[in-house]
Amino acid sequence: QAEQALVAAKLDVRVAKAEFYPSFVITAGAGYRAFNPQYLIQTPQSLLYNLAGDLVAPLINRNAIKANFYSANAKQVQAVYNYERAILRAHIEVVNQLSNINNLKRSYDLKNKQVETLTQSIDISNTLFKSARADYMEVLLTQRDALESKMELVETKKQQMNAMVNIY
């Protein structure tokens, strides 16, 4: 969008620059125009007023044309700044998402190790319970911790996938 706005601003500058030159307009109208009624029927004088108006208009409206040109130049500079800002913003968003994906991958790996360790601790607590070295409350607490860790692992995987979708 910013690129198209920049292209449009460049074209506006070209149009403003073209207004400095005289223009020849071909119209589909027919008729005579004259400031004096005696020249109404005489073709060259009647047409000459119209032609002279189109040729002299850039000289008469020079200040207005300059103002339009300066305005178009300023809008073009603003479009360049907006384009650069859009590129920077897009770059920052991509870099942030990539770092988010990397951070979530590291977090997922750590949580996965935590789940494996807690799963092993369930087996150890069951063995301790069977040998009467621990009560069943410790087994239940260990199972609860393992389950919470698995839930966090799933949540981290979901965040990782959402980050991959967001980068697209």
mmCIF file with all atom_site columns, C-alpha atoms in Angstrom:
data_model
loop_
_atom_site.group_PDB
_atom_site.id
_atom_site.type_symbol
_atom_site.label_atom_id
_atom_site.label_alt_id
_atom_site.label_comp_id
_atom_site.label_asym_id
_atom_site.label_entity_id
_atom_site.label_seq_id
_atom_site.pdbx_PDB_ins_code
_atom_site.Cartn_x
_atom_site.Cartn_y
_atom_site.Cartn_z
_atom_site.occupancy
_atom_site.B_iso_or_equiv
_atom_site.pdbx_formal_charge
_atom_site.auth_seq_id
_atom_site.auth_comp_id
_atom_site.auth_asym_id
_atom_site.auth_atom_id
_atom_site.pdbx_PDB_model_num
ATOM 1   C CA . GLN A 1 1   ? 0.000   0.000   0.000   1.00 0.00 ? 1   GLN A CA 1
ATOM 2   C CA . ALA A 1 2   ? 2.823   2.376   0.889   1.00 0.00 ? 2   ALA A CA 1
ATOM 3   C CA . GLU A 1 3   ? 4.580   1.502   -2.355  1.00 0.00 ? 3   GLU A CA 1
ATOM 4   C CA . GLN A 1 4   ? 1.472   2.279   -4.394  1.00 0.00 ? 4   GLN A CA 1
ATOM 5   C CA . ALA A 1 5   ? 1.030   5.567   -2.518  1.00 0.00 ? 5   ALA A CA 1
ATOM 6   C CA . LEU A 1 6   ? 4.640   6.435   -3.407  1.00 0.00 ? 6   LEU A CA 1
ATOM 7   C CA . VAL A 1 7   ? 4.019   5.670   -7.081  1.00 0.00 ? 7   VAL A CA 1
ATOM 8   C CA . ALA A 1 8   ? 0.861   7.804   -6.985  1.00 0.00 ? 8   ALA A CA 1
ATOM 9   C CA . ALA A 1 9   ? 2.780   10.681  -5.373  1.00 0.00 ? 9   ALA A CA 1
ATOM 10  C CA . LYS A 1 10  ? 5.423   10.505  -8.118  1.00 0.00 ? 10  LYS A CA 1
ATOM 11  C CA . LEU A 1 11  ? 2.681   10.707  -10.732 1.00 0.00 ? 11  LEU A CA 1
ATOM 12  C CA . ASP A 1 12  ? 1.117   13.672  -8.921  1.00 0.00 ? 12  ASP A CA 1
ATOM 13  C CA . VAL A 1 13  ? 4.464   15.480  -9.160  1.00 0.00 ? 13  VAL A CA 1
ATOM 14  C CA . ARG A 1 14  ? 4.615   14.754  -12.890 1.00 0.00 ? 14  ARG A CA 1
ATOM 15  C CA . VAL A 1 15  ? 1.101   16.081  -13.321 1.00 0.00 ? 15  VAL A CA 1
ATOM 16  C CA . ALA A 1 16  ? 1.933   19.223  -11.334 1.00 0.00 ? 16  ALA A CA 1
ATOM 17  C CA . LYS A 1 17  ? 5.062   19.719  -13.447 1.00 0.00 ? 17  LYS A CA 1
ATOM 18  C CA . ALA A 1 18  ? 3.037   19.308  -16.638 1.00 0.00 ? 18  ALA A CA 1
ATOM 19  C CA . GLU A 1 19  ? 0.725   22.141  -15.592 1.00 0.00 ? 19  GLU A CA 1
ATOM 20  C CA . PHE A 1 20  ? 3.589   24.593  -16.243 1.00 0.00 ? 20  PHE A CA 1
ATOM 21  C CA . TYR A 1 21  ? 3.323   23.929  -19.978 1.00 0.00 ? 21  TYR A CA 1
ATOM 22  C CA . PRO A 1 22  ? 0.608   25.314  -22.246 1.00 0.00 ? 22  PRO A CA 1
ATOM 23  C CA . SER A 1 23  ? -2.122  22.876  -23.081 1.00 0.00 ? 23  SER A CA 1
ATOM 24  C CA . PHE A 1 24  ? -4.049  22.253  -26.218 1.00 0.00 ? 24  PHE A CA 1
ATOM 25  C CA . VAL A 1 25  ? -7.494  20.881  -25.546 1.00 0.00 ? 25  VAL A CA 1
ATOM 26  C CA . ILE A 1 26  ? -9.656  19.388  -28.232 1.00 0.00 ? 26  ILE A CA 1
ATOM 27  C CA . THR A 1 27  ? -13.308 19.634  -27.318 1.00 0.00 ? 27  THR A CA 1
ATOM 28  C CA . ALA A 1 28  ? -16.338 18.197  -29.020 1.00 0.00 ? 28  ALA A CA 1
ATOM 29  C CA . GLY A 1 29  ? -18.322 21.404  -28.823 1.00 0.00 ? 29  GLY A CA 1
ATOM 30  C CA . ALA A 1 30  ? -19.236 23.605  -31.727 1.00 0.00 ? 30  ALA A CA 1
ATOM 31  C CA . GLY A 1 31  ? -20.023 27.274  -31.663 1.00 0.00 ? 31  GLY A CA 1
ATOM 32  C CA . TYR A 1 32  ? -18.620 30.745  -31.543 1.00 0.00 ? 32  TYR A CA 1
ATOM 33  C CA . ARG A 1 33  ? -17.395 32.638  -28.522 1.00 0.00 ? 33  ARG A CA 1
ATOM 34  C CA . ALA A 1 34  ? -16.370 36.232  -28.455 1.00 0.00 ? 34  ALA A CA 1
ATOM 35  C CA . PHE A 1 35  ? -16.192 39.054  -25.968 1.00 0.00 ? 35  PHE A CA 1
ATOM 36  C CA . ASN A 1 36  ? -17.556 41.509  -28.497 1.00 0.00 ? 36  ASN A CA 1
ATOM 37  C CA . PRO A 1 37  ? -20.776 40.659  -30.408 1.00 0.00 ? 37  PRO A CA 1
ATOM 38  C CA . GLN A 1 38  ? -19.396 42.054  -33.674 1.00 0.00 ? 38  GLN A CA 1
ATOM 39  C CA . TYR A 1 39  ? -16.773 39.255  -33.715 1.00 0.00 ? 39  TYR A CA 1
ATOM 40  C CA . LEU A 1 40  ? -19.286 36.528  -32.936 1.00 0.00 ? 40  LEU A CA 1
ATOM 41  C CA . ILE A 1 41  ? -19.607 35.386  -36.544 1.00 0.00 ? 41  ILE A CA 1
ATOM 42  C CA . GLN A 1 42  ? -16.032 36.024  -37.608 1.00 0.00 ? 42  GLN A CA 1
ATOM 43  C CA . THR A 1 43  ? -14.255 32.712  -37.115 1.00 0.00 ? 43  THR A CA 1
ATOM 44  C CA . PRO A 1 44  ? -10.569 33.607  -36.619 1.00 0.00 ? 44  PRO A CA 1
ATOM 45  C CA . GLN A 1 45  ? -11.142 36.285  -33.983 1.00 0.00 ? 45  GLN A CA 1
ATOM 46  C CA . SER A 1 46  ? -13.637 34.156  -32.071 1.00 0.00 ? 46  SER A CA 1
ATOM 47  C CA . LEU A 1 47  ? -11.337 31.106  -32.022 1.00 0.00 ? 47  LEU A CA 1
ATOM 48  C CA . LEU A 1 48  ? -8.256  33.137  -31.234 1.00 0.00 ? 48  LEU A CA 1
ATOM 49  C CA . TYR A 1 49  ? -9.603  34.224  -27.870 1.00 0.00 ? 49  TYR A CA 1
ATOM 50  C CA . ASN A 1 50  ? -10.102 30.629  -26.816 1.00 0.00 ? 50  ASN A CA 1
ATOM 51  C CA . LEU A 1 51  ? -6.701  29.512  -28.105 1.00 0.00 ? 51  LEU A CA 1
ATOM 52  C CA . ALA A 1 52  ? -4.910  32.415  -26.481 1.00 0.00 ? 52  ALA A CA 1
ATOM 53  C CA . GLY A 1 53  ? -6.598  31.605  -23.163 1.00 0.00 ? 53  GLY A CA 1
ATOM 54  C CA . ASP A 1 54  ? -5.264  28.045  -23.177 1.00 0.00 ? 54  ASP A CA 1
ATOM 55  C CA . LEU A 1 55  ? -1.773  29.156  -24.140 1.00 0.00 ? 55  LEU A CA 1
ATOM 56  C CA . VAL A 1 56  ? -1.503  32.023  -21.656 1.00 0.00 ? 56  VAL A CA 1
ATOM 57  C CA . ALA A 1 57  ? -3.173  30.276  -18.689 1.00 0.00 ? 57  ALA A CA 1
ATOM 58  C CA . PRO A 1 58  ? 0.106   28.833  -17.298 1.00 0.00 ? 58  PRO A CA 1
ATOM 59  C CA . LEU A 1 59  ? 1.621   32.320  -17.271 1.00 0.00 ? 59  LEU A CA 1
ATOM 60  C CA . ILE A 1 60  ? -1.350  33.869  -15.502 1.00 0.00 ? 60  ILE A CA 1
ATOM 61  C CA . ASN A 1 61  ? -1.800  31.077  -12.966 1.00 0.00 ? 61  ASN A CA 1
ATOM 62  C CA . ARG A 1 62  ? 1.938   30.598  -12.375 1.00 0.00 ? 62  ARG A CA 1
ATOM 63  C CA . ASN A 1 63  ? 1.771   31.103  -8.599  1.00 0.00 ? 63  ASN A CA 1
ATOM 64  C CA . ALA A 1 64  ? -1.116  28.646  -8.217  1.00 0.00 ? 64  ALA A CA 1
ATOM 65  C CA . ILE A 1 65  ? 0.692   26.115  -10.385 1.00 0.00 ? 65  ILE A CA 1
ATOM 66  C CA . LYS A 1 66  ? 3.882   26.571  -8.331  1.00 0.00 ? 66  LYS A CA 1
ATOM 67  C CA . ALA A 1 67  ? 1.897   26.045  -5.142  1.00 0.00 ? 67  ALA A CA 1
ATOM 68  C CA . ASN A 1 68  ? 0.394   22.836  -6.555  1.00 0.00 ? 68  ASN A CA 1
ATOM 69  C CA . PHE A 1 69  ? 3.859   21.683  -7.617  1.00 0.00 ? 69  PHE A CA 1
ATOM 70  C CA . TYR A 1 70  ? 5.388   22.354  -4.182  1.00 0.00 ? 70  TYR A CA 1
ATOM 71  C CA . SER A 1 71  ? 2.448   20.653  -2.525  1.00 0.00 ? 71  SER A CA 1
ATOM 72  C CA . ALA A 1 72  ? 2.866   17.585  -4.763  1.00 0.00 ? 72  ALA A CA 1
ATOM 73  C CA . ASN A 1 73  ? 6.605   17.518  -3.959  1.00 0.00 ? 73  ASN A CA 1
ATOM 74  C CA . ALA A 1 74  ? 5.882   17.680  -0.233  1.00 0.00 ? 74  ALA A CA 1
ATOM 75  C CA . LYS A 1 75  ? 3.328   14.876  -0.541  1.00 0.00 ? 75  LYS A CA 1
ATOM 76  C CA . GLN A 1 76  ? 5.894   12.815  -2.433  1.00 0.00 ? 76  GLN A CA 1
ATOM 77  C CA . VAL A 1 77  ? 8.470   13.292  0.343   1.00 0.00 ? 77  VAL A CA 1
ATOM 78  C CA . GLN A 1 78  ? 5.827   12.317  2.887   1.00 0.00 ? 78  GLN A CA 1
ATOM 79  C CA . ALA A 1 79  ? 5.005   9.216   0.815   1.00 0.00 ? 79  ALA A CA 1
ATOM 80  C CA . VAL A 1 80  ? 8.712   8.291   0.788   1.00 0.00 ? 80  VAL A CA 1
ATOM 81  C CA . TYR A 1 81  ? 8.845   8.572   4.579   1.00 0.00 ? 81  TYR A CA 1
ATOM 82  C CA . ASN A 1 82  ? 5.662   6.520   4.937   1.00 0.00 ? 82  ASN A CA 1
ATOM 83  C CA . TYR A 1 83  ? 7.108   3.882   2.589   1.00 0.00 ? 83  TYR A CA 1
ATOM 84  C CA . GLU A 1 84  ? 10.344  3.671   4.591   1.00 0.00 ? 84  GLU A CA 1
ATOM 85  C CA . ARG A 1 85  ? 8.376   3.494   7.844   1.00 0.00 ? 85  ARG A CA 1
ATOM 86  C CA . ALA A 1 86  ? 6.241   0.658   6.454   1.00 0.00 ? 86  ALA A CA 1
ATOM 87  C CA . ILE A 1 87  ? 9.345   -1.278  5.411   1.00 0.00 ? 87  ILE A CA 1
ATOM 88  C CA . LEU A 1 88  ? 10.948  -0.805  8.827   1.00 0.00 ? 88  LEU A CA 1
ATOM 89  C CA . ARG A 1 89  ? 7.765   -1.795  10.634  1.00 0.00 ? 89  ARG A CA 1
ATOM 90  C CA . ALA A 1 90  ? 7.440   -4.940  8.503   1.00 0.00 ? 90  ALA A CA 1
ATOM 91  C CA . HIS A 1 91  ? 11.083  -5.847  9.132   1.00 0.00 ? 91  HIS A CA 1
ATOM 92  C CA . ILE A 1 92  ? 10.695  -5.367  12.874  1.00 0.00 ? 92  ILE A CA 1
ATOM 93  C CA . GLU A 1 93  ? 7.533   -7.480  12.933  1.00 0.00 ? 93  GLU A CA 1
ATOM 94  C CA . VAL A 1 94  ? 9.254   -10.331 11.090  1.00 0.00 ? 94  VAL A CA 1
ATOM 95  C CA . VAL A 1 95  ? 12.334  -10.206 13.327  1.00 0.00 ? 95  VAL A CA 1
ATOM 96  C CA . ASN A 1 96  ? 10.139  -10.176 16.445  1.00 0.00 ? 96  ASN A CA 1
ATOM 97  C CA . GLN A 1 97  ? 8.133   -13.165 15.230  1.00 0.00 ? 97  GLN A CA 1
ATOM 98  C CA . LEU A 1 98  ? 11.289  -15.108 14.339  1.00 0.00 ? 98  LEU A CA 1
ATOM 99  C CA . SER A 1 99  ? 12.783  -14.475 17.754  1.00 0.00 ? 99  SER A CA 1
ATOM 100 C CA . ASN A 1 100 ? 9.449   -15.415 19.336  1.00 0.00 ? 100 ASN A CA 1
ATOM 101 C CA . ILE A 1 101 ? 9.515   -18.724 17.431  1.00 0.00 ? 101 ILE A CA 1
ATOM 102 C CA . ASN A 1 102 ? 13.092  -19.399 18.566  1.00 0.00 ? 102 ASN A CA 1
ATOM 103 C CA . ASN A 1 103 ? 12.250  -18.564 22.187  1.00 0.00 ? 103 ASN A CA 1
ATOM 104 C CA . LEU A 1 104 ? 9.184   -20.790 22.118  1.00 0.00 ? 104 LEU A CA 1
ATOM 105 C CA . LYS A 1 105 ? 11.237  -23.628 20.616  1.00 0.00 ? 105 LYS A CA 1
ATOM 106 C CA . ARG A 1 106 ? 13.747  -23.374 23.462  1.00 0.00 ? 106 ARG A CA 1
ATOM 107 C CA . SER A 1 107 ? 10.899  -23.188 25.966  1.00 0.00 ? 107 SER A CA 1
ATOM 108 C CA . TYR A 1 108 ? 9.273   -26.248 24.399  1.00 0.00 ? 108 TYR A CA 1
ATOM 109 C CA . ASP A 1 109 ? 12.522  -28.214 24.622  1.00 0.00 ? 109 ASP A CA 1
ATOM 110 C CA . LEU A 1 110 ? 12.935  -27.306 28.302  1.00 0.00 ? 110 LEU A CA 1
ATOM 111 C CA . LYS A 1 111 ? 9.329   -28.179 29.111  1.00 0.00 ? 111 LYS A CA 1
ATOM 112 C CA . ASN A 1 112 ? 9.715   -31.475 27.261  1.00 0.00 ? 112 ASN A CA 1
ATOM 113 C CA . LYS A 1 113 ? 12.715  -32.330 29.443  1.00 0.00 ? 113 LYS A CA 1
ATOM 114 C CA . GLN A 1 114 ? 10.688  -31.345 32.498  1.00 0.00 ? 114 GLN A CA 1
ATOM 115 C CA . VAL A 1 115 ? 7.842   -33.685 31.443  1.00 0.00 ? 115 VAL A CA 1
ATOM 116 C CA . GLU A 1 116 ? 10.285  -36.554 30.962  1.00 0.00 ? 116 GLU A CA 1
ATOM 117 C CA . THR A 1 117 ? 11.819  -35.935 34.380  1.00 0.00 ? 117 THR A CA 1
ATOM 118 C CA . LEU A 1 118 ? 8.440   -35.729 36.108  1.00 0.00 ? 118 LEU A CA 1
ATOM 119 C CA . THR A 1 119 ? 7.291   -38.890 34.342  1.00 0.00 ? 119 THR A CA 1
ATOM 120 C CA . GLN A 1 120 ? 10.356  -40.643 35.724  1.00 0.00 ? 120 GLN A CA 1
ATOM 121 C CA . SER A 1 121 ? 9.594   -39.214 39.167  1.00 0.00 ? 121 SER A CA 1
ATOM 122 C CA . ILE A 1 122 ? 6.124   -40.812 39.005  1.00 0.00 ? 122 ILE A CA 1
ATOM 123 C CA . ASP A 1 123 ? 7.753   -44.201 38.544  1.00 0.00 ? 123 ASP A CA 1
ATOM 124 C CA . ILE A 1 124 ? 10.170  -43.494 41.401  1.00 0.00 ? 124 ILE A CA 1
ATOM 125 C CA . SER A 1 125 ? 7.378   -42.350 43.742  1.00 0.00 ? 125 SER A CA 1
ATOM 126 C CA . ASN A 1 126 ? 5.341   -45.458 42.871  1.00 0.00 ? 126 ASN A CA 1
ATOM 127 C CA . THR A 1 127 ? 8.349   -47.607 43.696  1.00 0.00 ? 127 THR A CA 1
ATOM 128 C CA . LEU A 1 128 ? 8.827   -45.765 46.998  1.00 0.00 ? 128 LEU A CA 1
ATOM 129 C CA . PHE A 1 129 ? 5.145   -46.214 47.828  1.00 0.00 ? 129 PHE A CA 1
ATOM 130 C CA . LYS A 1 130 ? 5.318   -49.932 47.086  1.00 0.00 ? 130 LYS A CA 1
ATOM 131 C CA . SER A 1 131 ? 8.323   -50.253 49.373  1.00 0.00 ? 131 SER A CA 1
ATOM 132 C CA . ALA A 1 132 ? 6.511   -48.238 52.075  1.00 0.00 ? 132 ALA A CA 1
ATOM 133 C CA . ARG A 1 133 ? 9.004   -45.396 51.995  1.00 0.00 ? 133 ARG A CA 1
ATOM 134 C CA . ALA A 1 134 ? 6.445   -42.769 50.867  1.00 0.00 ? 134 ALA A CA 1
ATOM 135 C CA . ASP A 1 135 ? 2.758   -42.231 51.370  1.00 0.00 ? 135 ASP A CA 1
ATOM 136 C CA . TYR A 1 136 ? 0.239   -42.139 48.552  1.00 0.00 ? 136 TYR A CA 1
ATOM 137 C CA . MET A 1 137 ? -0.126  -38.340 48.833  1.00 0.00 ? 137 MET A CA 1
ATOM 138 C CA . GLU A 1 138 ? 3.394   -37.938 47.446  1.00 0.00 ? 138 GLU A CA 1
ATOM 139 C CA . VAL A 1 139 ? 2.493   -40.175 44.495  1.00 0.00 ? 139 VAL A CA 1
ATOM 140 C CA . LEU A 1 140 ? -0.611  -38.075 43.793  1.00 0.00 ? 140 LEU A CA 1
ATOM 141 C CA . LEU A 1 141 ? 1.303   -34.800 44.066  1.00 0.00 ? 141 LEU A CA 1
ATOM 142 C CA . THR A 1 142 ? 3.960   -36.112 41.693  1.00 0.00 ? 142 THR A CA 1
ATOM 143 C CA . GLN A 1 143 ? 1.268   -37.183 39.201  1.00 0.00 ? 143 GLN A CA 1
ATOM 144 C CA . ARG A 1 144 ? -0.387  -33.764 39.500  1.00 0.00 ? 144 ARG A CA 1
ATOM 145 C CA . ASP A 1 145 ? 2.911   -31.981 38.843  1.00 0.00 ? 145 ASP A CA 1
ATOM 146 C CA . ALA A 1 146 ? 3.537   -34.187 35.811  1.00 0.00 ? 146 ALA A CA 1
ATOM 147 C CA . LEU A 1 147 ? 0.055   -33.501 34.467  1.00 0.00 ? 147 LEU A CA 1
ATOM 148 C CA . GLU A 1 148 ? 0.471   -29.730 34.916  1.00 0.00 ? 148 GLU A CA 1
ATOM 149 C CA . SER A 1 149 ? 3.806   -29.922 33.164  1.00 0.00 ? 149 SER A CA 1
ATOM 150 C CA . LYS A 1 150 ? 2.212   -31.802 30.243  1.00 0.00 ? 150 LYS A CA 1
ATOM 151 C CA . MET A 1 151 ? -0.505  -29.135 30.036  1.00 0.00 ? 151 MET A CA 1
ATOM 152 C CA . GLU A 1 152 ? 2.161   -26.407 29.929  1.00 0.00 ? 152 GLU A CA 1
ATOM 153 C CA . LEU A 1 153 ? 3.954   -28.377 27.204  1.00 0.00 ? 153 LEU A CA 1
ATOM 154 C CA . VAL A 1 154 ? 0.774   -28.470 25.127  1.00 0.00 ? 154 VAL A CA 1
ATOM 155 C CA . GLU A 1 155 ? 0.199   -24.752 25.719  1.00 0.00 ? 155 GLU A CA 1
ATOM 156 C CA . THR A 1 156 ? 3.761   -23.953 24.661  1.00 0.00 ? 156 THR A CA 1
ATOM 157 C CA . LYS A 1 157 ? 3.329   -26.024 21.478  1.00 0.00 ? 157 LYS A CA 1
ATOM 158 C CA . LYS A 1 158 ? 0.108   -24.137 20.748  1.00 0.00 ? 158 LYS A CA 1
ATOM 159 C CA . GLN A 1 159 ? 1.881   -20.790 21.191  1.00 0.00 ? 159 GLN A CA 1
ATOM 160 C CA . GLN A 1 160 ? 4.681   -21.996 18.934  1.00 0.00 ? 160 GLN A CA 1
ATOM 161 C CA . MET A 1 161 ? 2.238   -22.931 16.176  1.00 0.00 ? 161 MET A CA 1
ATOM 162 C CA . ASN A 1 162 ? 0.370   -19.626 16.581  1.00 0.00 ? 162 ASN A CA 1
ATOM 163 C CA . ALA A 1 163 ? 3.682   -17.788 16.201  1.00 0.00 ? 163 ALA A CA 1
ATOM 164 C CA . MET A 1 164 ? 4.364   -19.691 12.966  1.00 0.00 ? 164 MET A CA 1
ATOM 165 C CA . VAL A 1 165 ? 0.924   -18.763 11.667  1.00 0.00 ? 165 VAL A CA 1
ATOM 166 C CA . ASN A 1 166 ? 1.448   -15.114 12.685  1.00 0.00 ? 166 ASN A CA 1
ATOM 167 C CA . ILE A 1 167 ? 4.673   -14.854 10.734  1.00 0.00 ? 167 ILE A CA 1
ATOM 168 C CA . TYR A 1 168 ? 2.819   -15.795 7.570   1.00 0.00 ? 168 TYR A CA 1
#
